[in-house]
PDB file of C-alpha atoms in Angstrom:
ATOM      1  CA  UNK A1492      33.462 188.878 -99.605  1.00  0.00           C
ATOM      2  CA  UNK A1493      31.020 185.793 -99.540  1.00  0.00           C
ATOM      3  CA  UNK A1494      27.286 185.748 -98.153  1.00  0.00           C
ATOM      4  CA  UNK A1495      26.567 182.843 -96.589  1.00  0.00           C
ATOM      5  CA  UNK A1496      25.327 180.038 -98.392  1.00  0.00           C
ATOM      6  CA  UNK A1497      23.699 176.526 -97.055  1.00  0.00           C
ATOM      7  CA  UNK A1498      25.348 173.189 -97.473  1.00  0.00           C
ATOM      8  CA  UNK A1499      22.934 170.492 -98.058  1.00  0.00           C
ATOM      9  CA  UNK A1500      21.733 167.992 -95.435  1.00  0.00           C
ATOM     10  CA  UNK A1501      19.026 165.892 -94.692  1.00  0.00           C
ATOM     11  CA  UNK A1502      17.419 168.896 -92.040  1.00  0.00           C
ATOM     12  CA  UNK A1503      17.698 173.219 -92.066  1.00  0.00           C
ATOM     13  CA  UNK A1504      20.938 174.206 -93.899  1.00  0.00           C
ATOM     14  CA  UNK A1505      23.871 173.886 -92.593  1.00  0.00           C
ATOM     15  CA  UNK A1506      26.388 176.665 -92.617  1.00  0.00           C
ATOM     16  CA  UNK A1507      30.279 177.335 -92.031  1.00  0.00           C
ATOM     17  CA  UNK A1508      31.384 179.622 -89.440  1.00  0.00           C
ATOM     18  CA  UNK A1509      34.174 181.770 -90.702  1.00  0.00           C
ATOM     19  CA  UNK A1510      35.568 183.251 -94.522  1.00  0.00           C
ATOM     20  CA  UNK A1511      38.592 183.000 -95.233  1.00  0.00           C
ATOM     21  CA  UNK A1512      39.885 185.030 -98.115  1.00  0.00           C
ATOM     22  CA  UNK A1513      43.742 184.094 -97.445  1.00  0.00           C
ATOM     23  CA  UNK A1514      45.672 181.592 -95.903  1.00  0.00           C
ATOM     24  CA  UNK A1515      47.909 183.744 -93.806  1.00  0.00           C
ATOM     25  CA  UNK A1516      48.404 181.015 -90.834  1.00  0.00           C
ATOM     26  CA  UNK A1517      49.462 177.209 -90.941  1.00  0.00           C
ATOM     27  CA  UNK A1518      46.391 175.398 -91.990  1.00  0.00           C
ATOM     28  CA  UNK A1519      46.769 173.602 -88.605  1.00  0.00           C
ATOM     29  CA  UNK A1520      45.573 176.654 -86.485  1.00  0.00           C
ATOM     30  CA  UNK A1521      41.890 176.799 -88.723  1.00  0.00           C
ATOM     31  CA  UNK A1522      41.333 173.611 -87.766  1.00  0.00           C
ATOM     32  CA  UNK A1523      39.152 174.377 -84.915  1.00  0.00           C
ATOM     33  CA  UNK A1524      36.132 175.554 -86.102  1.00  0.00           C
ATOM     34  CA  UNK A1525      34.409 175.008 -89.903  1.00  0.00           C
ATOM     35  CA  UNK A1526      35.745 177.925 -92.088  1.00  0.00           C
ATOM     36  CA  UNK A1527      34.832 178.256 -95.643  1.00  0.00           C
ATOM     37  CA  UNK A1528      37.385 180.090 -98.247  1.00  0.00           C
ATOM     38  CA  UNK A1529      37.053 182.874-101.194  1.00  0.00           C
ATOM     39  CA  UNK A1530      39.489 181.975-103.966  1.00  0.00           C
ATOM     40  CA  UNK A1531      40.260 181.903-108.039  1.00  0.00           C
ATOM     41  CA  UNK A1532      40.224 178.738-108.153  1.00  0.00           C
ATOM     42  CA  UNK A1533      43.388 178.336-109.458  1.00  0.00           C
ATOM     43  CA  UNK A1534      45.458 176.527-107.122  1.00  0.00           C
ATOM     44  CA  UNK A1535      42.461 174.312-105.523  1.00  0.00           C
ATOM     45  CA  UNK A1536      42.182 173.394-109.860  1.00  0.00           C
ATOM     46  CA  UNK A1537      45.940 172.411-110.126  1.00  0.00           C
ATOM     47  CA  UNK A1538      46.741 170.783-106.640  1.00  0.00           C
ATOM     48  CA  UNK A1539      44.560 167.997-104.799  1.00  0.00           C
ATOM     49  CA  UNK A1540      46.436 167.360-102.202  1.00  0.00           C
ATOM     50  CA  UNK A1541      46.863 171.234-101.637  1.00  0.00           C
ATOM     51  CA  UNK A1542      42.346 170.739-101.465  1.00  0.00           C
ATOM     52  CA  UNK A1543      42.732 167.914 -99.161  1.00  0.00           C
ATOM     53  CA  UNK A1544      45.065 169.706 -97.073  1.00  0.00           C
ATOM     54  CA  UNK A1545      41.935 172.621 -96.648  1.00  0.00           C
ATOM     55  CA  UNK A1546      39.695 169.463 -96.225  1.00  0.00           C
ATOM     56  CA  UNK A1547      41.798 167.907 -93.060  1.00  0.00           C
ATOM     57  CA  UNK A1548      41.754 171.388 -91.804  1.00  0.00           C
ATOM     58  CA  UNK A1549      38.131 172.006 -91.737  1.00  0.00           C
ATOM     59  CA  UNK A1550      37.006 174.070 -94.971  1.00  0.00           C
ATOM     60  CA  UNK A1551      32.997 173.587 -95.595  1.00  0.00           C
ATOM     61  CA  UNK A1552      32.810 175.180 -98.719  1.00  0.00           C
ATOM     62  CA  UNK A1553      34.317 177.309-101.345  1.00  0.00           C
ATOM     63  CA  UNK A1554      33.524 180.568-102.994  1.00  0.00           C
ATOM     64  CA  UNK A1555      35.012 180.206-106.177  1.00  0.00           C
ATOM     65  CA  UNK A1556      35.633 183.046-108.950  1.00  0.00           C
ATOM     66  CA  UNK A1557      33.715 182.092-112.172  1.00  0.00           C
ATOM     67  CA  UNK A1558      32.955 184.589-115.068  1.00  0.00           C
ATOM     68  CA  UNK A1559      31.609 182.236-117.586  1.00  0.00           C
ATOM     69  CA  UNK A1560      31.751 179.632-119.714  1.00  0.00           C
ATOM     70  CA  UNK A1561      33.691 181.363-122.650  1.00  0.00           C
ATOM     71  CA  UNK A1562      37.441 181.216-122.209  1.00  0.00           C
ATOM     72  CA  UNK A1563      37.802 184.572-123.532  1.00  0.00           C
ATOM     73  CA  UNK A1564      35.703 185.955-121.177  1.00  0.00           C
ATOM     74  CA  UNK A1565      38.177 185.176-118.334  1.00  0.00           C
ATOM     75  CA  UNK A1566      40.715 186.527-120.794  1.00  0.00           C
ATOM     76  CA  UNK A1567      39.025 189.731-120.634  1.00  0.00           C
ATOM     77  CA  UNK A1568      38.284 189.904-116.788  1.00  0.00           C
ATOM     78  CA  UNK A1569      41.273 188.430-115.137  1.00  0.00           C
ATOM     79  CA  UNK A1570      43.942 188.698-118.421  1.00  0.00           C
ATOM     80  CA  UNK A1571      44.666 185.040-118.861  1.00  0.00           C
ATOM     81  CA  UNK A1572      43.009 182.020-119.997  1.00  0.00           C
ATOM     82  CA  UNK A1573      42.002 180.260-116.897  1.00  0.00           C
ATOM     83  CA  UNK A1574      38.416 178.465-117.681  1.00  0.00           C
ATOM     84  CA  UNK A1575      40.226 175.051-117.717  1.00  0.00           C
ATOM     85  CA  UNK A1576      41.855 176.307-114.310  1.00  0.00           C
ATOM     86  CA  UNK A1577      38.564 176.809-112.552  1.00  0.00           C
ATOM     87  CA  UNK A1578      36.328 173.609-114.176  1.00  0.00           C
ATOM     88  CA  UNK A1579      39.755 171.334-112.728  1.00  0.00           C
ATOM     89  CA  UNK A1580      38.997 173.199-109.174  1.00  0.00           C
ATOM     90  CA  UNK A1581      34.995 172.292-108.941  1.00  0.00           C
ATOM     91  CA  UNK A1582      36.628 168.683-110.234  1.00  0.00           C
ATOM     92  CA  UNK A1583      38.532 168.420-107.037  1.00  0.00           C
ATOM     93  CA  UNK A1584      36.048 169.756-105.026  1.00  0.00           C
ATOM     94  CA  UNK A1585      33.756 167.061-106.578  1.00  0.00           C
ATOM     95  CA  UNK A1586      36.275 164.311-105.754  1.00  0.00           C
ATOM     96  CA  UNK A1587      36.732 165.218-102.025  1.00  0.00           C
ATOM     97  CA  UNK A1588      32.910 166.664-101.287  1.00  0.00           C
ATOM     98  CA  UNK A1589      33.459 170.659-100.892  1.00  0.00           C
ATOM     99  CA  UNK A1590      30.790 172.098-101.693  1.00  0.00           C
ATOM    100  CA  UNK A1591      31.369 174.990-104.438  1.00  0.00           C
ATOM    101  CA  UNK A1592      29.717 178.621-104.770  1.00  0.00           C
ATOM    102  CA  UNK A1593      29.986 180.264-108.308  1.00  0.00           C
ATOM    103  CA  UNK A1594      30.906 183.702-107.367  1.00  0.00           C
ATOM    104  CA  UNK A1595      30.203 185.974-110.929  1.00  0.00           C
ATOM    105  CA  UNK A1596      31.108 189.259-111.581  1.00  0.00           C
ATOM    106  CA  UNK A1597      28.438 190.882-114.051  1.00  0.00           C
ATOM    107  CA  UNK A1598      29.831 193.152-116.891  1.00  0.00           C
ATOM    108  CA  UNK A1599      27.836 194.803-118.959  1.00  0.00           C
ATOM    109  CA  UNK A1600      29.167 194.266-122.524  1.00  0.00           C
ATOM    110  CA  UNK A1601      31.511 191.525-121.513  1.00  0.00           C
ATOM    111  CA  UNK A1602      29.559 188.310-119.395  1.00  0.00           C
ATOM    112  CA  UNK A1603      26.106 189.783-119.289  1.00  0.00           C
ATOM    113  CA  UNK A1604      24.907 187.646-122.230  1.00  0.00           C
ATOM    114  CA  UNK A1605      26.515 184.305-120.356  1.00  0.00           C
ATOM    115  CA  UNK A1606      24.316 184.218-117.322  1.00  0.00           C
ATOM    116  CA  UNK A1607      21.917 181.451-119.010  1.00  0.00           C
ATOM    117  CA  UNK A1608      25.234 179.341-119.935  1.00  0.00           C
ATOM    118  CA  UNK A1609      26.193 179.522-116.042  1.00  0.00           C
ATOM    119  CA  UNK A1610      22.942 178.624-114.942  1.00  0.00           C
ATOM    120  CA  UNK A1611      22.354 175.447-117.134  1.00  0.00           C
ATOM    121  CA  UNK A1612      26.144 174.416-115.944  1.00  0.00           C
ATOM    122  CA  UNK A1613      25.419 174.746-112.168  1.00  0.00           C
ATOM    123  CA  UNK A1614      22.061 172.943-112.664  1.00  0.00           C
ATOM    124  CA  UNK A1615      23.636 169.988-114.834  1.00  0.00           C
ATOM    125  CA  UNK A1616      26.407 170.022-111.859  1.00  0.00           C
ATOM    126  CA  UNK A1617      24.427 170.418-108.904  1.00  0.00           C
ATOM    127  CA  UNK A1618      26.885 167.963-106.773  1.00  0.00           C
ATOM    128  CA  UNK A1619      29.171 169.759-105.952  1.00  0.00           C
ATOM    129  CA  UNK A1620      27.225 173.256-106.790  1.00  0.00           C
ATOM    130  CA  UNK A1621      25.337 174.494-104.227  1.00  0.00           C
ATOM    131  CA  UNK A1622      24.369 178.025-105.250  1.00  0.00           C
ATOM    132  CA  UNK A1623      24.819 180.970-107.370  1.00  0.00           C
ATOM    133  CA  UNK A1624      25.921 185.039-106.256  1.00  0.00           C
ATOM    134  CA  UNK A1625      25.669 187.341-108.820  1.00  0.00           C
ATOM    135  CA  UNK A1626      27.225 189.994-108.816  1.00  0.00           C
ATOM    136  CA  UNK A1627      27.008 193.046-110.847  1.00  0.00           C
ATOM    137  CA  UNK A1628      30.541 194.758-111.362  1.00  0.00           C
ATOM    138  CA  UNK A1629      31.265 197.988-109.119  1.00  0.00           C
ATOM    139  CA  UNK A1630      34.006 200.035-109.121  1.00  0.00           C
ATOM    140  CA  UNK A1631      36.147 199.086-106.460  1.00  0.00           C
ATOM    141  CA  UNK A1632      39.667 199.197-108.870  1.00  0.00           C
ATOM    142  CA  UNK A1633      40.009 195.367-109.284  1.00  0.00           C
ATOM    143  CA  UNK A1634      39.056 195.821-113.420  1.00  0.00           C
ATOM    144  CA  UNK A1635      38.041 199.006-115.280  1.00  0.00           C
ATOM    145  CA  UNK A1636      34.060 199.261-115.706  1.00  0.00           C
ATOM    146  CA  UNK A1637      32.467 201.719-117.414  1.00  0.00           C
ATOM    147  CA  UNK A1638      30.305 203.790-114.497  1.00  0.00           C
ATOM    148  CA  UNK A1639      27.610 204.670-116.609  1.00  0.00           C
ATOM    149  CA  UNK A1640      27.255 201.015-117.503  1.00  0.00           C
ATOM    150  CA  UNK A1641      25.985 200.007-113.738  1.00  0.00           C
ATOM    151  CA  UNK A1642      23.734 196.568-113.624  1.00  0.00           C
ATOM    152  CA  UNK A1643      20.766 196.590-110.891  1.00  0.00           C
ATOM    153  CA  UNK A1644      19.546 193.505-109.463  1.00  0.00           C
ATOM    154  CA  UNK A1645      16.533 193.913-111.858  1.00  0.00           C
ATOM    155  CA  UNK A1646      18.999 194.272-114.666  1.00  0.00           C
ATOM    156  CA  UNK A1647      20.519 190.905-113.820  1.00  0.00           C
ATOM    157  CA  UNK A1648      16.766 189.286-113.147  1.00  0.00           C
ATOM    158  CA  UNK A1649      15.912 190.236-116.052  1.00  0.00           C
ATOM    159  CA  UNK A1650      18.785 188.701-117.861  1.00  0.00           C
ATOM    160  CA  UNK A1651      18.291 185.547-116.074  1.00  0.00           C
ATOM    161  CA  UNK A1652      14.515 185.754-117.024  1.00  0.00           C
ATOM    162  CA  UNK A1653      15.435 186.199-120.536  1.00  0.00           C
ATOM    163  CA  UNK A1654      18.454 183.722-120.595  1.00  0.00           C
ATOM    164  CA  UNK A1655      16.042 181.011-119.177  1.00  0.00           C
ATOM    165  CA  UNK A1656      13.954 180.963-121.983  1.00  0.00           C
ATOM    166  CA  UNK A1657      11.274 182.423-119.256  1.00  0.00           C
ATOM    167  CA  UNK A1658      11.613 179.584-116.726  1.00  0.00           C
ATOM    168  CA  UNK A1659      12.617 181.930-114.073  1.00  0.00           C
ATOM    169  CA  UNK A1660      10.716 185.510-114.400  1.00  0.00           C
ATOM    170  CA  UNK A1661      12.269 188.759-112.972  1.00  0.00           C
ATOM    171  CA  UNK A1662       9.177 188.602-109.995  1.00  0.00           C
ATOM    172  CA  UNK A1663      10.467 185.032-108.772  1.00  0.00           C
ATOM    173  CA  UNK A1664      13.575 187.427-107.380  1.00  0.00           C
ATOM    174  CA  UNK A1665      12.655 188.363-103.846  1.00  0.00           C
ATOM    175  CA  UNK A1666      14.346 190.859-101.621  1.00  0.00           C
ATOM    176  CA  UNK A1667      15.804 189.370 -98.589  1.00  0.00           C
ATOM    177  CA  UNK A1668      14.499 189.881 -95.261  1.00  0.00           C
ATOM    178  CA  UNK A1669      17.819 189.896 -93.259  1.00  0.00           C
ATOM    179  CA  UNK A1670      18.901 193.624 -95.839  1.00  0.00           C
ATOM    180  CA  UNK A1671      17.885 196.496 -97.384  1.00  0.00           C
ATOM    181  CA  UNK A1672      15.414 195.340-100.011  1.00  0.00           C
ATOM    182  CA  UNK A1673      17.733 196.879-102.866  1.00  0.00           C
ATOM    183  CA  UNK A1674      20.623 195.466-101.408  1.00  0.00           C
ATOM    184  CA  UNK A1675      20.003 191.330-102.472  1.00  0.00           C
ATOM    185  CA  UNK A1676      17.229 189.764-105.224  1.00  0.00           C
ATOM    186  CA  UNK A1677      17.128 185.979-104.483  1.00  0.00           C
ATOM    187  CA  UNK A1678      15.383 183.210-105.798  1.00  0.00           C
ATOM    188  CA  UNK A1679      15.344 179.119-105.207  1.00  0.00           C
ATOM    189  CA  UNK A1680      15.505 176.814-107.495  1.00  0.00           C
ATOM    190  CA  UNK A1681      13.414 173.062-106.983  1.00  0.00           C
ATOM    191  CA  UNK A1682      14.605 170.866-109.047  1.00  0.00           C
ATOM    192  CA  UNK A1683      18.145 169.773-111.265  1.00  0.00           C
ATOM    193  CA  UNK A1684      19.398 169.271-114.923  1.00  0.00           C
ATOM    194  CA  UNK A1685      16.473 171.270-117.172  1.00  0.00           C
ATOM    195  CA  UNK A1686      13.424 170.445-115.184  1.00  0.00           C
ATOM    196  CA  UNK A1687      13.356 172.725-112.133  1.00  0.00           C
ATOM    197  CA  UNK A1688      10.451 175.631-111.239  1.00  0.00           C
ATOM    198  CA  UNK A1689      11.425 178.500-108.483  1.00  0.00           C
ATOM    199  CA  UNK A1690      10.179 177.894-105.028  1.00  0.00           C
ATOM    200  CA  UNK A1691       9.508 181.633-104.899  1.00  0.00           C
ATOM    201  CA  UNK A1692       6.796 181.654-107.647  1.00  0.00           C
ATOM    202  CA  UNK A1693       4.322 179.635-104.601  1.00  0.00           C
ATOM    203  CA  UNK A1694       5.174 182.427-102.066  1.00  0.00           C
ATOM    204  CA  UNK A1695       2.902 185.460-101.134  1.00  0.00           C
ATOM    205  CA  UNK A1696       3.999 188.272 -98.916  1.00  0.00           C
ATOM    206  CA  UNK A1697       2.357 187.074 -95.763  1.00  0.00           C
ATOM    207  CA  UNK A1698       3.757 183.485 -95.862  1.00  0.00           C
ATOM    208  CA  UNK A1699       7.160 184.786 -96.648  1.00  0.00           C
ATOM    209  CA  UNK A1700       7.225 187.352 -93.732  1.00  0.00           C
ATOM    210  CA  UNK A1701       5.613 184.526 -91.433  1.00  0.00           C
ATOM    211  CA  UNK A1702       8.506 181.788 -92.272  1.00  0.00           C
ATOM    212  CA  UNK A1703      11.379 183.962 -92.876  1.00  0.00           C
ATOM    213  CA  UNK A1704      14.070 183.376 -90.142  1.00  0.00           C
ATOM    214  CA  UNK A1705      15.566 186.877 -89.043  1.00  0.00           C
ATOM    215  CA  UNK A1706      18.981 185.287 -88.573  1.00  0.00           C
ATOM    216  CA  UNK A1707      19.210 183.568 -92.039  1.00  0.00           C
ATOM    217  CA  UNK A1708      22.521 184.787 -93.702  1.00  0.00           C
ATOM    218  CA  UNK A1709      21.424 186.126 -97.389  1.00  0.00           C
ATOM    219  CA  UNK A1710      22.434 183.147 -99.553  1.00  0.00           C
ATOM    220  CA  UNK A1711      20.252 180.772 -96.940  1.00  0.00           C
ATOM    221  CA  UNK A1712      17.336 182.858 -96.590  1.00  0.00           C
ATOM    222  CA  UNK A1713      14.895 180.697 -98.747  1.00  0.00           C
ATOM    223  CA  UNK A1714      16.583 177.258 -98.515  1.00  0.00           C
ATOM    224  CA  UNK A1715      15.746 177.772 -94.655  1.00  0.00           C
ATOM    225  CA  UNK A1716      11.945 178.490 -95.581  1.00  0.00           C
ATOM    226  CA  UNK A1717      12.201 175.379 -98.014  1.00  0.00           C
ATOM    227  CA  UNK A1718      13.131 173.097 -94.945  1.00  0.00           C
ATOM    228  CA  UNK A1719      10.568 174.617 -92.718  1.00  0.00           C
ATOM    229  CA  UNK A1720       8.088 173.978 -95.735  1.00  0.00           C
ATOM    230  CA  UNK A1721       9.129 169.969 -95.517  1.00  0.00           C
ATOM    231  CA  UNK A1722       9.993 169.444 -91.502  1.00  0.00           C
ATOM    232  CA  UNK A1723       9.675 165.518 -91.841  1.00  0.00           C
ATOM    233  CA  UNK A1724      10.555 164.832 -95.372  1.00  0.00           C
ATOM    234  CA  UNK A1725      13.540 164.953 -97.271  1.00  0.00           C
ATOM    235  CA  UNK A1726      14.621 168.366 -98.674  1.00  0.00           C
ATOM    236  CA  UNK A1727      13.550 168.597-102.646  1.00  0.00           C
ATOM    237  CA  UNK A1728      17.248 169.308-104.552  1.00  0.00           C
ATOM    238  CA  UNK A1729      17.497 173.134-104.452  1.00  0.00           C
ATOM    239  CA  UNK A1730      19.331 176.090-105.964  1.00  0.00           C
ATOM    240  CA  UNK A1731      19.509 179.158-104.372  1.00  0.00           C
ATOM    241  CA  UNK A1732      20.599 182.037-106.368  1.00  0.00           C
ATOM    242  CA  UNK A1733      21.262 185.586-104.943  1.00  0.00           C
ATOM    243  CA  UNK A1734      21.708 188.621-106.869  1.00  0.00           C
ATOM    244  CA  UNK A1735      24.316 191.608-104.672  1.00  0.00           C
ATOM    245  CA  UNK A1736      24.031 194.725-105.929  1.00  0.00           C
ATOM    246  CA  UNK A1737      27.194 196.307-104.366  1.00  0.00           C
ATOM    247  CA  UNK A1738      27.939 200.336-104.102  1.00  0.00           C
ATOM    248  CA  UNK A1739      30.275 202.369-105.262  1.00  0.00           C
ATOM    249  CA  UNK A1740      30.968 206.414-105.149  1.00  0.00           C
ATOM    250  CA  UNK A1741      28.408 206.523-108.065  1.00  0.00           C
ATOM    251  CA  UNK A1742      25.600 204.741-106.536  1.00  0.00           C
ATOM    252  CA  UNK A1743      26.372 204.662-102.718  1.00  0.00           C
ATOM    253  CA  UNK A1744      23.038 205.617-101.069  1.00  0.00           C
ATOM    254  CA  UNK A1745      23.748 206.327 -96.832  1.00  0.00           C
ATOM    255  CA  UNK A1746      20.353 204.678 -95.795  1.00  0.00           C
ATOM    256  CA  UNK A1747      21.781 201.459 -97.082  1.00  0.00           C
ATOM    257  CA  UNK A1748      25.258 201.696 -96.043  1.00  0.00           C
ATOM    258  CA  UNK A1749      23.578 202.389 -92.450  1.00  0.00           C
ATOM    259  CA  UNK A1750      21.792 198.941 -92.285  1.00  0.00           C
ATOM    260  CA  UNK A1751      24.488 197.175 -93.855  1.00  0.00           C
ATOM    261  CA  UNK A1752      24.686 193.438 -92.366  1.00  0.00           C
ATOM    262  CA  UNK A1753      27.955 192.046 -94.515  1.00  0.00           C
ATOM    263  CA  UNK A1754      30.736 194.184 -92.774  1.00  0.00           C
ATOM    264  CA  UNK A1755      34.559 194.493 -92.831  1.00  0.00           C
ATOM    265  CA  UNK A1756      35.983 193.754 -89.473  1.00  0.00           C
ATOM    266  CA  UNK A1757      39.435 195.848 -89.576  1.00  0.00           C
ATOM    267  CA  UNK A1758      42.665 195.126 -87.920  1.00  0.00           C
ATOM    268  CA  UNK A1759      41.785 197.451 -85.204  1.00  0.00           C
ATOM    269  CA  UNK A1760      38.563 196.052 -84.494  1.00  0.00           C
ATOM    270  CA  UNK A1761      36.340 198.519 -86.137  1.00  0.00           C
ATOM    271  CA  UNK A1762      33.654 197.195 -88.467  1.00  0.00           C
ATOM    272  CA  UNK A1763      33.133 198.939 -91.626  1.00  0.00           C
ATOM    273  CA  UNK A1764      29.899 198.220 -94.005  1.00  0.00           C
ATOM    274  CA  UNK A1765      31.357 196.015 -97.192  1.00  0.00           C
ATOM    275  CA  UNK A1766      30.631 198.517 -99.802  1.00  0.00           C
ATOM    276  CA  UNK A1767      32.302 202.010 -97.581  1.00  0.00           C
ATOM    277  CA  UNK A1768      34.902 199.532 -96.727  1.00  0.00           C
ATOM    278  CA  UNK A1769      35.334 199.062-100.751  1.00  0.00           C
ATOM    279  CA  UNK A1770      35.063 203.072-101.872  1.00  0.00           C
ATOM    280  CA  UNK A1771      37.161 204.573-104.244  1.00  0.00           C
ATOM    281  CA  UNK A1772      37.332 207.863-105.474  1.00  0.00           C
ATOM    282  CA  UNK A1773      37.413 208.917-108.897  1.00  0.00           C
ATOM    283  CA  UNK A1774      41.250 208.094-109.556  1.00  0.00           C
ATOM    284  CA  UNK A1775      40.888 204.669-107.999  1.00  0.00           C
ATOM    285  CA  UNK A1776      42.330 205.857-104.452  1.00  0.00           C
ATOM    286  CA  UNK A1777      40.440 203.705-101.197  1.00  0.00           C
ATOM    287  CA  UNK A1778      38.855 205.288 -98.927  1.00  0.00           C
ATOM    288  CA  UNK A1779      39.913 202.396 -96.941  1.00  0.00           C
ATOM    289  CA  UNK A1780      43.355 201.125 -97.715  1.00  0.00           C
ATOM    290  CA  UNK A1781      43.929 197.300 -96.961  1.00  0.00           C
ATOM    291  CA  UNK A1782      44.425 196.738 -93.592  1.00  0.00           C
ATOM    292  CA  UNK A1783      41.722 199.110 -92.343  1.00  0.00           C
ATOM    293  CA  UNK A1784      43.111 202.660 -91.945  1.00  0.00           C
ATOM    294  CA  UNK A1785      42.574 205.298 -93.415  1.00  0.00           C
ATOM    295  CA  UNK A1786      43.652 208.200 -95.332  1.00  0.00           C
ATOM    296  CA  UNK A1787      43.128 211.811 -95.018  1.00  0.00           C
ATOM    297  CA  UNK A1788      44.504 212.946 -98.783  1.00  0.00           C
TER     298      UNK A1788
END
């Protein structure tokens, strides 16, 4: 599931309306209102007419699958080599101007020690990436992970703090105002290439709750308070990064669940908070099967 995330422009962010995360329908029929899409990577990376054919039909964006820069690491994680795969993909996006997401699953033992690697390569490539979501693995029977091996959002900050060489600290991660504060850490990056400072690190308390917009989506929260910052100038390049801290059965805690704002609309029109939606139980069995109903035993 994607947060939203801006797309650049010369005002506020911009943002597409709907996620797609499969093409079930004739690309025609999306065609009437922006949509952005959740994917590998893998056939946007070997097809560009297939990406020009989401272009015509109105994709904004994409949330693309990246674990790192090692090619074994993808080994590991999705049981092939497909680095090369993903690098063609933000290639094609750069050729036709979609904007790309790095979407990262965080494994403790396996990608942890790669988060600096990902951020130098999304700053260096900042024309076709538009933001970072970091994502510390749960247990929701895609891969094994370990369960006593969980990553917190201060885990990850404080990878990124020490994978930076200190040029982002662990405090320049603020909770978002639109969540539970243990839900998302997010930060914003000024600048591109090796010379950028976080925009968070000039905040206080009182300024943020002042500019914050209560309907910025989690991944736009603080470019929104970076355009309100420079309302007749052009916006300074930015990087927003957000940190999701998911839930599974080890670590689900009700009070979040209950003010959940990324749900799961069903086929029956109920909507389910993400990480319920996403529960397994100890052998791997969803609470929620695909396609929204549920089972009793």
């Amino acid at each position: 599931m994607a947060p939203d995330f801006p797309y650049r422009s010369q005002g506020a962010s911009q943002r597409s309306g709907m996620i797609c995360p499969g093409l079930s329908q004739p690309l025609e029929n999306l065609a009437s209102r922006p949509w952005k899409l959740n994917t590998n990577g893998l056939m946007i990376g070997r097809d560009i007419e297939y990406v020009r054919s989401l272009k015509k039909a109105g994709l904004t964006n994409i949330y693309l699958q990246f674990d790192g820069m090692d090619p074994e690491t993808t080994k590991t994680l999705r049981g092939r080599h497909v680095l090369a795969d993903k690098q063609m993909a933000i290639q094609n996006c750069r050729q036709e101007q979609i904007p790309v997401i790095l979407s990262v699953t965080i494994v403790k033992g396996v990608n942890d020690h790669e988060q600096g690697n990902i951020l130098r390569y999304a700053m260096h490539n900042m024309d076709v990436i538009y933001g970072l979501a970091l994502q510390p693995a749960f247990v929701s029977g895609r891969f094994e992970v370990e369960k006593q091996k969980h990553l917190s959002i201060g885990d990850v900050a404080r990878l990124i703090s020490e994978q930076s060489d200190g040029r982002i600290h662990a405090r320049d991660f603020w909770p978002v105002g639109s969540s539970h504060p243990l839900c998302y850490g997010s930060t914003y990056l000024i600048g591109e290439k090796d010379d950028y400072e976080p925009f968070t690190r000039y905040l206080d308390e009182k300024t943020y709750r002042e500019m914050l917009e209560k309907d910025s989506p989690q991944g736009a929260v603080f470019a929104d308070i970076v355009a309100k910052s420079f309302p007749s100038e052009e916006l300074p390049t930015g990087l927003p990064i957000l940190i999701m801290e998911y839930m599974d059965a080890w670590t689900l805690d009700l009070e979040r669940a209950r003010g959940c704002n990324l749900a799961v609309t069903t086929a029956d029109g109920n909507s389910i908070p993400f990480c319920t939606y996403h529960l397994t139980d100890t052998d791997g069995r969803r609470l929620y099967p695909h396609g929204g109903r549920r089972t009793d035993g």
